[in-house]
PDB file of C-alpha atoms in Angstrom:
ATOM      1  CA  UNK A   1       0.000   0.000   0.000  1.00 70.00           C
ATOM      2  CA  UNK A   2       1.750   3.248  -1.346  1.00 81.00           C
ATOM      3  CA  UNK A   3       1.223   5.871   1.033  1.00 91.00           C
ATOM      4  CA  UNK A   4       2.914   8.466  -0.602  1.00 94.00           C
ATOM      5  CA  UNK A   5       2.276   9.144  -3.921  1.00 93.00           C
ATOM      6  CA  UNK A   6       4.056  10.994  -7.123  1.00 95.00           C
ATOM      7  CA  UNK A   7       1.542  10.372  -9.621  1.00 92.00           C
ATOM      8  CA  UNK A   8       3.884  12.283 -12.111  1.00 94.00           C
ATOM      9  CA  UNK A   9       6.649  10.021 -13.378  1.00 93.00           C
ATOM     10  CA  UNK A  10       7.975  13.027 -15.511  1.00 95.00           C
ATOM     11  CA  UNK A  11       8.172  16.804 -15.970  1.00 96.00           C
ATOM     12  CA  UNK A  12       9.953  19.087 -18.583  1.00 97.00           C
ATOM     13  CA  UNK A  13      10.293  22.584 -17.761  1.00 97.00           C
ATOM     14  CA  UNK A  14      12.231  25.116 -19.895  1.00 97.00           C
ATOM     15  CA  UNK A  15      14.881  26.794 -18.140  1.00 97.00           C
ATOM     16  CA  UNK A  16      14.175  29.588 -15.917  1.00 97.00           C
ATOM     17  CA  UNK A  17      10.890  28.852 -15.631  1.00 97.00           C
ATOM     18  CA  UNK A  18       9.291  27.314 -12.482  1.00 98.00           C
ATOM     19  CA  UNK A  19       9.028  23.545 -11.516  1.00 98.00           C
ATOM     20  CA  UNK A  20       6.412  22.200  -9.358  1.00 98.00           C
ATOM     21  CA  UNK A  21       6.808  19.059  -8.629  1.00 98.00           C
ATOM     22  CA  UNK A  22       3.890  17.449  -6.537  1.00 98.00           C
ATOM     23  CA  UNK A  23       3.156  14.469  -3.621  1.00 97.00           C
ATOM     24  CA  UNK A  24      -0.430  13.319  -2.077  1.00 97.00           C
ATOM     25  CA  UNK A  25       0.126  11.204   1.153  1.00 96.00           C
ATOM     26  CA  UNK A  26      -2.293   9.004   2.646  1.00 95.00           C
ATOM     27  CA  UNK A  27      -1.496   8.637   6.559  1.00 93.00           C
ATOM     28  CA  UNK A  28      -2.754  11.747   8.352  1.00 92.00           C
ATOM     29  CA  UNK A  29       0.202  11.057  11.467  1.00 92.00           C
ATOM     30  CA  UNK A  30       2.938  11.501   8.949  1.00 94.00           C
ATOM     31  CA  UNK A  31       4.205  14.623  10.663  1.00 90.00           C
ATOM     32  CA  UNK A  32       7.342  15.175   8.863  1.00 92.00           C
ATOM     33  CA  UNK A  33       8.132  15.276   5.386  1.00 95.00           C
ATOM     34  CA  UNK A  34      11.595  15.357   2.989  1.00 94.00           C
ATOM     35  CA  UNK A  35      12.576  15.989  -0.565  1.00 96.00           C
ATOM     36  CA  UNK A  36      15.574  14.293  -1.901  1.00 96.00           C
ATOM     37  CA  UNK A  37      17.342  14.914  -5.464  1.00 96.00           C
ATOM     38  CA  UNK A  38      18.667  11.609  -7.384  1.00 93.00           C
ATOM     39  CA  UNK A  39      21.264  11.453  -9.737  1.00 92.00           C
ATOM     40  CA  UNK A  40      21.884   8.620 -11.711  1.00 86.00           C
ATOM     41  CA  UNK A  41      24.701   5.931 -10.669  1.00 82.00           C
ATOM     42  CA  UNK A  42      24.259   7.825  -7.093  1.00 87.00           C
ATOM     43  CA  UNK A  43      21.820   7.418  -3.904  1.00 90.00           C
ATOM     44  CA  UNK A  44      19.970  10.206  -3.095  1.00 93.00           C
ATOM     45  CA  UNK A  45      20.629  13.674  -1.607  1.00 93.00           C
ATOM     46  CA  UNK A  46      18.698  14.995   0.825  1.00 92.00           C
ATOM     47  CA  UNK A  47      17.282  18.716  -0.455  1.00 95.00           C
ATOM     48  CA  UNK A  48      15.418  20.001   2.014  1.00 96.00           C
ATOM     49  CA  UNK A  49      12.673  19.305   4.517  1.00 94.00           C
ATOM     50  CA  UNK A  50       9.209  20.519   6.543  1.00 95.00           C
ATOM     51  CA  UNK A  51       7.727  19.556   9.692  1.00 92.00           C
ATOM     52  CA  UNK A  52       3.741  19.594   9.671  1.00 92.00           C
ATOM     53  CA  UNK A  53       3.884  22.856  12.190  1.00 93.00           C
ATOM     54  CA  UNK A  54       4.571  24.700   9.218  1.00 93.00           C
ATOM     55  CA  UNK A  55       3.249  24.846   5.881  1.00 95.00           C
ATOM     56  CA  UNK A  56       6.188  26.675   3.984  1.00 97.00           C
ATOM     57  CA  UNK A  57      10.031  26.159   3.857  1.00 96.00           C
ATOM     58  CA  UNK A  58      12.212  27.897   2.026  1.00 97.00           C
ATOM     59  CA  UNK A  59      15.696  27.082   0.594  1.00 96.00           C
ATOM     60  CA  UNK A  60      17.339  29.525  -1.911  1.00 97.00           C
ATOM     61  CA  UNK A  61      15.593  28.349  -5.044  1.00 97.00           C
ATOM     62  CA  UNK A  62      13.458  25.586  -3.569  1.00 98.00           C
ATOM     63  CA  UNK A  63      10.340  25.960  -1.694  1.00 98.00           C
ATOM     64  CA  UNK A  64       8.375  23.182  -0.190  1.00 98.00           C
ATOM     65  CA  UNK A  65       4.118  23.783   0.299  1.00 98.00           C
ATOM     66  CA  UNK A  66       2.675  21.551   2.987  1.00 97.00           C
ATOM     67  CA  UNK A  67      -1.028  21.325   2.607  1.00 96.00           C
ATOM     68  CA  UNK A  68      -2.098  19.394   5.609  1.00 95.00           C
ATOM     69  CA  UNK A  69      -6.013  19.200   5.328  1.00 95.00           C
ATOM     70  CA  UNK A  70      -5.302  18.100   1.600  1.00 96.00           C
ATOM     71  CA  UNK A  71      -2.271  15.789   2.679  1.00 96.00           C
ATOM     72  CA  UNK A  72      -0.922  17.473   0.011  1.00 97.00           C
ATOM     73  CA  UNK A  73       3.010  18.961  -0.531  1.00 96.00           C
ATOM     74  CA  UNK A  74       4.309  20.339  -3.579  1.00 98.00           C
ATOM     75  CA  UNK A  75       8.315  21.516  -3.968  1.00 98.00           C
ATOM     76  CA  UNK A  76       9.084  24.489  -6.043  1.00 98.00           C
ATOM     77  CA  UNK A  77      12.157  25.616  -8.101  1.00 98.00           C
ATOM     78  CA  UNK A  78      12.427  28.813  -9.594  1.00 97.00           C
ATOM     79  CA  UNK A  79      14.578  29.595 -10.959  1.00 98.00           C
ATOM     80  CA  UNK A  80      14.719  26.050 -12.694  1.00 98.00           C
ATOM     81  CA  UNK A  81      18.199  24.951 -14.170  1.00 97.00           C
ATOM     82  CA  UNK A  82      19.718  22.277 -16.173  1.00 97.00           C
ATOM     83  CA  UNK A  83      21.450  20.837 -13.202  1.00 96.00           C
ATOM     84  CA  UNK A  84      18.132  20.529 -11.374  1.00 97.00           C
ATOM     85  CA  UNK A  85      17.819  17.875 -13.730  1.00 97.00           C
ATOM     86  CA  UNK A  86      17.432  14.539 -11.859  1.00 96.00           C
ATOM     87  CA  UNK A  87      14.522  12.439  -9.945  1.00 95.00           C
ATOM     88  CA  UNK A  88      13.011  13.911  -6.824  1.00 97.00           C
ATOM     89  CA  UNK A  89      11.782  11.761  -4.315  1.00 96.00           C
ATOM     90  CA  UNK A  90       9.176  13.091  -1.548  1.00 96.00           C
ATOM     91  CA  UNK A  91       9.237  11.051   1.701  1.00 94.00           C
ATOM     92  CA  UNK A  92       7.355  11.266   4.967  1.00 93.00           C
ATOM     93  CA  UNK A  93       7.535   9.913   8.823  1.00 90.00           C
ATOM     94  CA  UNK A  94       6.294  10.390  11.967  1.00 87.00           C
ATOM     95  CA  UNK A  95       7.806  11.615  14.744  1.00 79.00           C
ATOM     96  CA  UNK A  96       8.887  10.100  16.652  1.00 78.00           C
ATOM     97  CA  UNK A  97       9.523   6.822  14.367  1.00 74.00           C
ATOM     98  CA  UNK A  98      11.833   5.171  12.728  1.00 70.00           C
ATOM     99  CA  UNK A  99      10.049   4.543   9.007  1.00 79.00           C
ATOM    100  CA  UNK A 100      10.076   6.840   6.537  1.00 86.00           C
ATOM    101  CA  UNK A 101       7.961   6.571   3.323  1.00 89.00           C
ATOM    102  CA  UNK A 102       8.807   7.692   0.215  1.00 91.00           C
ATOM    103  CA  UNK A 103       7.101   8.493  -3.084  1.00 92.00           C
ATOM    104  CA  UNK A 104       7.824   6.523  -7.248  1.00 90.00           C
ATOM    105  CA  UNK A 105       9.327   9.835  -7.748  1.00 93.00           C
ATOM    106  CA  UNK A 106       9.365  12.375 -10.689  1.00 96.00           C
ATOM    107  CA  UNK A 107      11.493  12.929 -13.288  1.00 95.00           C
ATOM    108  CA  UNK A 108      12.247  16.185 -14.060  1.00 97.00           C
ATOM    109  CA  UNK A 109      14.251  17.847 -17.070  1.00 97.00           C
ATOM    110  CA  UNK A 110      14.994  21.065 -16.957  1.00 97.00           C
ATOM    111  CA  UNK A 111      15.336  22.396 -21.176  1.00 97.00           C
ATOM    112  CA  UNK A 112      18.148  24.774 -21.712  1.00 94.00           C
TER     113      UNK A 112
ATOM    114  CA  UNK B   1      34.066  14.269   5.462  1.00 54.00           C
ATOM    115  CA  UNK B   2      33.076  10.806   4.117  1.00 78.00           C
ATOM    116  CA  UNK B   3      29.463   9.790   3.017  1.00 90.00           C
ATOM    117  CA  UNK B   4      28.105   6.247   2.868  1.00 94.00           C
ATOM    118  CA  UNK B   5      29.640   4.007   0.906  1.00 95.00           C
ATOM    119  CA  UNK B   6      28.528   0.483  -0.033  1.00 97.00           C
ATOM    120  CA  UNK B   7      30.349  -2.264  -1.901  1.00 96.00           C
ATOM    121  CA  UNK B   8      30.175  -3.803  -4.063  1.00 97.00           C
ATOM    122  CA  UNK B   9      28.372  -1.137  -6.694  1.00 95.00           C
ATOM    123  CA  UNK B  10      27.414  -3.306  -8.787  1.00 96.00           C
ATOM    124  CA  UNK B  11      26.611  -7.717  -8.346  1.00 97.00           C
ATOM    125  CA  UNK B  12      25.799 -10.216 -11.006  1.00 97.00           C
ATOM    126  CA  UNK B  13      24.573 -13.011  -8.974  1.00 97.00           C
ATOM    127  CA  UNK B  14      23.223 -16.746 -10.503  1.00 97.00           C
ATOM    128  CA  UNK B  15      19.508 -18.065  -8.813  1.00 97.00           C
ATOM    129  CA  UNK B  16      19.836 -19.342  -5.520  1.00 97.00           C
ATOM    130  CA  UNK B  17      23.008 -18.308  -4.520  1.00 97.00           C
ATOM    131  CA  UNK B  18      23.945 -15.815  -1.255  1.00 98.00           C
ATOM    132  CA  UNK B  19      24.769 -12.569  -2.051  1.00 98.00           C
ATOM    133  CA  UNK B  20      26.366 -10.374   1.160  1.00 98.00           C
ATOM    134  CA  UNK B  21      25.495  -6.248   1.072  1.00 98.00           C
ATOM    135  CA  UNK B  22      28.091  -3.696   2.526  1.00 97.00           C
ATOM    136  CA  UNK B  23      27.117  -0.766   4.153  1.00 97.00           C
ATOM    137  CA  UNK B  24      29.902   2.200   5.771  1.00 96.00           C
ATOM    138  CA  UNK B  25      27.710   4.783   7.092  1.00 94.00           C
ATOM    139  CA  UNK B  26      29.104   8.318   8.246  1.00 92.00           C
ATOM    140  CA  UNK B  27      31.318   8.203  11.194  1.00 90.00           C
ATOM    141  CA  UNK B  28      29.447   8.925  14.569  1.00 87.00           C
ATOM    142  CA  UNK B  29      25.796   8.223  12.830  1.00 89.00           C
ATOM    143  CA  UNK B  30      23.730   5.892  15.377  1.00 88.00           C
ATOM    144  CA  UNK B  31      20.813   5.022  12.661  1.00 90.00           C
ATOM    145  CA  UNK B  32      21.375   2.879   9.832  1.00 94.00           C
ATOM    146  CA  UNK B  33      18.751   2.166   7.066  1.00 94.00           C
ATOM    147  CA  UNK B  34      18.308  -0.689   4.477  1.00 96.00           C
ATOM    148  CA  UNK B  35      16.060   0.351   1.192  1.00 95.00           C
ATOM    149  CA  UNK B  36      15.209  -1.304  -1.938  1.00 94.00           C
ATOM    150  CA  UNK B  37      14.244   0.728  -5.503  1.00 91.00           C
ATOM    151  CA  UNK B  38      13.115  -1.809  -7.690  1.00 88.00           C
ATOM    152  CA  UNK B  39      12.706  -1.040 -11.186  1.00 82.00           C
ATOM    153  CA  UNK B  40       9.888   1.630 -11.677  1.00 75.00           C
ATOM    154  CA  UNK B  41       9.191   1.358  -7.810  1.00 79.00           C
ATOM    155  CA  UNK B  42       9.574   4.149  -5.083  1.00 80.00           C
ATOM    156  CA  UNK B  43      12.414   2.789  -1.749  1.00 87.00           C
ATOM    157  CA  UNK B  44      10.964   0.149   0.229  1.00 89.00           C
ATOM    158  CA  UNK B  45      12.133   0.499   3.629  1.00 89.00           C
ATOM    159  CA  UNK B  46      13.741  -2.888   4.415  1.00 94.00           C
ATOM    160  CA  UNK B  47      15.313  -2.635   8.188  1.00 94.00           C
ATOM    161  CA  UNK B  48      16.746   0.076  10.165  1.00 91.00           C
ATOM    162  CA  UNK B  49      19.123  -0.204  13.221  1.00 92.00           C
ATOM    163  CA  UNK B  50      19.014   2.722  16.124  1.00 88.00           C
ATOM    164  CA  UNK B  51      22.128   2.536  18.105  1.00 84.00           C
ATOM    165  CA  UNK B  52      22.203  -0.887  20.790  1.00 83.00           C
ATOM    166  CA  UNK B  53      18.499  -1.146  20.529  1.00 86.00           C
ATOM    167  CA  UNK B  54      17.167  -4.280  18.650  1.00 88.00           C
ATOM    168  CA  UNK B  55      16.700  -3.162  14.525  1.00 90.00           C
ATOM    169  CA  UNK B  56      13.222  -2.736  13.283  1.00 89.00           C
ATOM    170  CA  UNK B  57      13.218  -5.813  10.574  1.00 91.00           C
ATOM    171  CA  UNK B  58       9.581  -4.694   9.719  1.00 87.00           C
ATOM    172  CA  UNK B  59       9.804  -3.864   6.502  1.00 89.00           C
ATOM    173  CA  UNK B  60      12.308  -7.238   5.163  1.00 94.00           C
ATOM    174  CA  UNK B  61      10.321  -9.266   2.870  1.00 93.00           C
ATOM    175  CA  UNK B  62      10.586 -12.719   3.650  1.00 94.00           C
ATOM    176  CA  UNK B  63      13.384 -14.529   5.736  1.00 95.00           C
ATOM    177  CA  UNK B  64      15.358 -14.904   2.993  1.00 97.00           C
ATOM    178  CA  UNK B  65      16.715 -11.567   4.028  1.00 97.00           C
ATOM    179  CA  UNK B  66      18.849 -10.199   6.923  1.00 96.00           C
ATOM    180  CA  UNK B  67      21.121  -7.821   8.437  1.00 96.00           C
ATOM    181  CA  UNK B  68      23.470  -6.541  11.104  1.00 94.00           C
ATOM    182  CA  UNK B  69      25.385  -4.039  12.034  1.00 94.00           C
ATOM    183  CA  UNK B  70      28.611  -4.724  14.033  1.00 85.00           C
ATOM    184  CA  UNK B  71      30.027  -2.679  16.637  1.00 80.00           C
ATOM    185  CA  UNK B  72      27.549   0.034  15.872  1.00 76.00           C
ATOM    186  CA  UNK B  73      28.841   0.917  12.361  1.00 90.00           C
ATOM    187  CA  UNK B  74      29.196  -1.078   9.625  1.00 95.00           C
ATOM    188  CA  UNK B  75      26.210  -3.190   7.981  1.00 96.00           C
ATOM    189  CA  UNK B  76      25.723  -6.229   5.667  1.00 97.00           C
ATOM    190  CA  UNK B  77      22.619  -6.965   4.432  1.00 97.00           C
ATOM    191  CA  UNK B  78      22.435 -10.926   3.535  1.00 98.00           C
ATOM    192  CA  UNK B  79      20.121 -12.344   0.707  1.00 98.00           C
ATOM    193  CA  UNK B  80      20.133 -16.439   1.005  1.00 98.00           C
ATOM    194  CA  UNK B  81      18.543 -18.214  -2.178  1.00 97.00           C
ATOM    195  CA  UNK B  82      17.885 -15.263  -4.538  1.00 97.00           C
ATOM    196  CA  UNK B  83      15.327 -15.116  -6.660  1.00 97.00           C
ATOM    197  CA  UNK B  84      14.924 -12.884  -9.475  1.00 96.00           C
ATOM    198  CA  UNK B  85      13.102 -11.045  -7.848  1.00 95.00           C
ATOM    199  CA  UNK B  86      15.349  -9.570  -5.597  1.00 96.00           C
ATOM    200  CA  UNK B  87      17.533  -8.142  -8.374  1.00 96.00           C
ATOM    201  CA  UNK B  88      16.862  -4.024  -7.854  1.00 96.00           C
ATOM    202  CA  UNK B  89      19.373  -1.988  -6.013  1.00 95.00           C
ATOM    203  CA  UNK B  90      19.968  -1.638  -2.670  1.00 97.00           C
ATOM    204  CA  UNK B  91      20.385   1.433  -0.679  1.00 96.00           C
ATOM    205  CA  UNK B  92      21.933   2.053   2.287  1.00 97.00           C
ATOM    206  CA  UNK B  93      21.302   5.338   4.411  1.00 95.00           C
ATOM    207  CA  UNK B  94      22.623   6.527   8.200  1.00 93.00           C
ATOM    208  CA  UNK B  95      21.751   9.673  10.033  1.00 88.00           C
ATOM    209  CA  UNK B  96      22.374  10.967  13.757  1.00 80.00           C
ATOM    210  CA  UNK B  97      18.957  12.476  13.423  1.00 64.00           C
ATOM    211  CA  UNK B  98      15.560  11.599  13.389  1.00 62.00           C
ATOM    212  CA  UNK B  99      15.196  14.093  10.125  1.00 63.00           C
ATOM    213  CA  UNK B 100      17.519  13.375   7.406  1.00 79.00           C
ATOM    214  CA  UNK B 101      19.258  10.336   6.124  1.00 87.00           C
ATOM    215  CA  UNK B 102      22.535  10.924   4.376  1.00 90.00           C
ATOM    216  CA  UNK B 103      22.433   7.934   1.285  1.00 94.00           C
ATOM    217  CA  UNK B 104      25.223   6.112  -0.229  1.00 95.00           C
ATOM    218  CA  UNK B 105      25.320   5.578  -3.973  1.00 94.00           C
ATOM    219  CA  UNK B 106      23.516   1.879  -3.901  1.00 95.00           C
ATOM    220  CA  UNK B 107      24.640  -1.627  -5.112  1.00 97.00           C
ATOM    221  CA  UNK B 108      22.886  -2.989  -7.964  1.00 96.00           C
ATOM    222  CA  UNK B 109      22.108  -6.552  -7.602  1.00 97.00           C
ATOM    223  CA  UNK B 110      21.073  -8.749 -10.999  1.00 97.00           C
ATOM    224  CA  UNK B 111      19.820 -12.284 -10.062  1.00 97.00           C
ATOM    225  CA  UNK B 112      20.170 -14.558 -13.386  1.00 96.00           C
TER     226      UNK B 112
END
């Protein structure tokens, strides 16, 4: 049973322009919740991260949107680069807990 | 300093032979994670090991598979019989925090 989703294998964005890439969970206790970035040939990076107290984080470029009553997040990169290129992940735990959950991911390529 | 590492990167292995995982997390990280990305699938959580405290094997899929962790650092994950099945690759993850998990760069494992 997946209980976080990425029901978008794949984006293309031109560069410059904004990526959104999106995740629909299914547990309401998931009270934490991650992005990572994946490269090919390498495990993934962590990129950044929001507990459900808030319902914005922001990193230089990326911004993650927590939607709680939708169990909804969403990350967004603007300005979008070639180098963003790679497959994001979206995971989610609880805290405290030792499982975390993560997403098919999405593929996203970013157009010079 | 260091990441994760794992060994080997990459394992041809024939049906129904043992196959042994390595995992080197980050010096001084007291949780250890074992995931799974099969092809097309999201990580499957596999087992996870918290310090001295008995590892939460929830998440193994039959008894096939196991792991330890010696001395409170490094990890093998052990695969008796494989099946083809089993062929995806394997990630291994620590963290000294409940938040993020710092990944290494995965062994691929093909069962023929």
């Amino acid at each position: 049973d997946q209980q976080v989703k990425q029901n978008s294998p794949s984006l293309s964005v031109q560069e410059g322009r904004i990526s959104i890439l999106n995740c629909d969970y299914t547990n309401s206790m998931f009270d934490y919740f991650l992005w990572y970035k994946k490269y090919p040939a390498e495990g993934p990076t962590f990129l950044i991260s929001i507990s459900s107290i808030k319902d914005k984080n922001e990193d230089g470029r990326f911004t993650v949107f927590l939607n709680k009553s939708a169990k909804h997040l969403s990350l967004h990169i603007v300005p979008s680069q070639p180098g963003d290129s790679a497959v994001y992940f979206c995971a989610a735990k609880r805290i405290p807990g030792n499982q975390f959950y993560f997403g098919t991911g999405t593929s996203l390529t970013v157009i010079p | 300093g260091a990441g994760v590492s794992q060994s080997p990167s990459n394992k041809v292995t024939e049906k129904g032979k043992d196959v042994e995982l390595r995992c080197d997390p980050i010096s001084g990280h007291t949780a250890l994670y074992w995931y799974r990305q099969s092809l097309g699938q999201g990580l499957e959580f596999l087992i996870y090991f918290q310090g001295n405290s008995a590892p939460d094997k929830s998440g193994l899929p039959s008894d096939r598979f196991s792991a330890e962790r010696t001395g409170g650092s490094v990890s093998t994950l052990t695969i008796q019989r494989t099946q083809q099945e089993d062929s995806a690759v394997y990630l291994c993850a620590s963290s000294n925090l409940e938040e993020t998990q710092y990944f290494g760069p995965g062994t691929r494992l093909l069962v023929l």
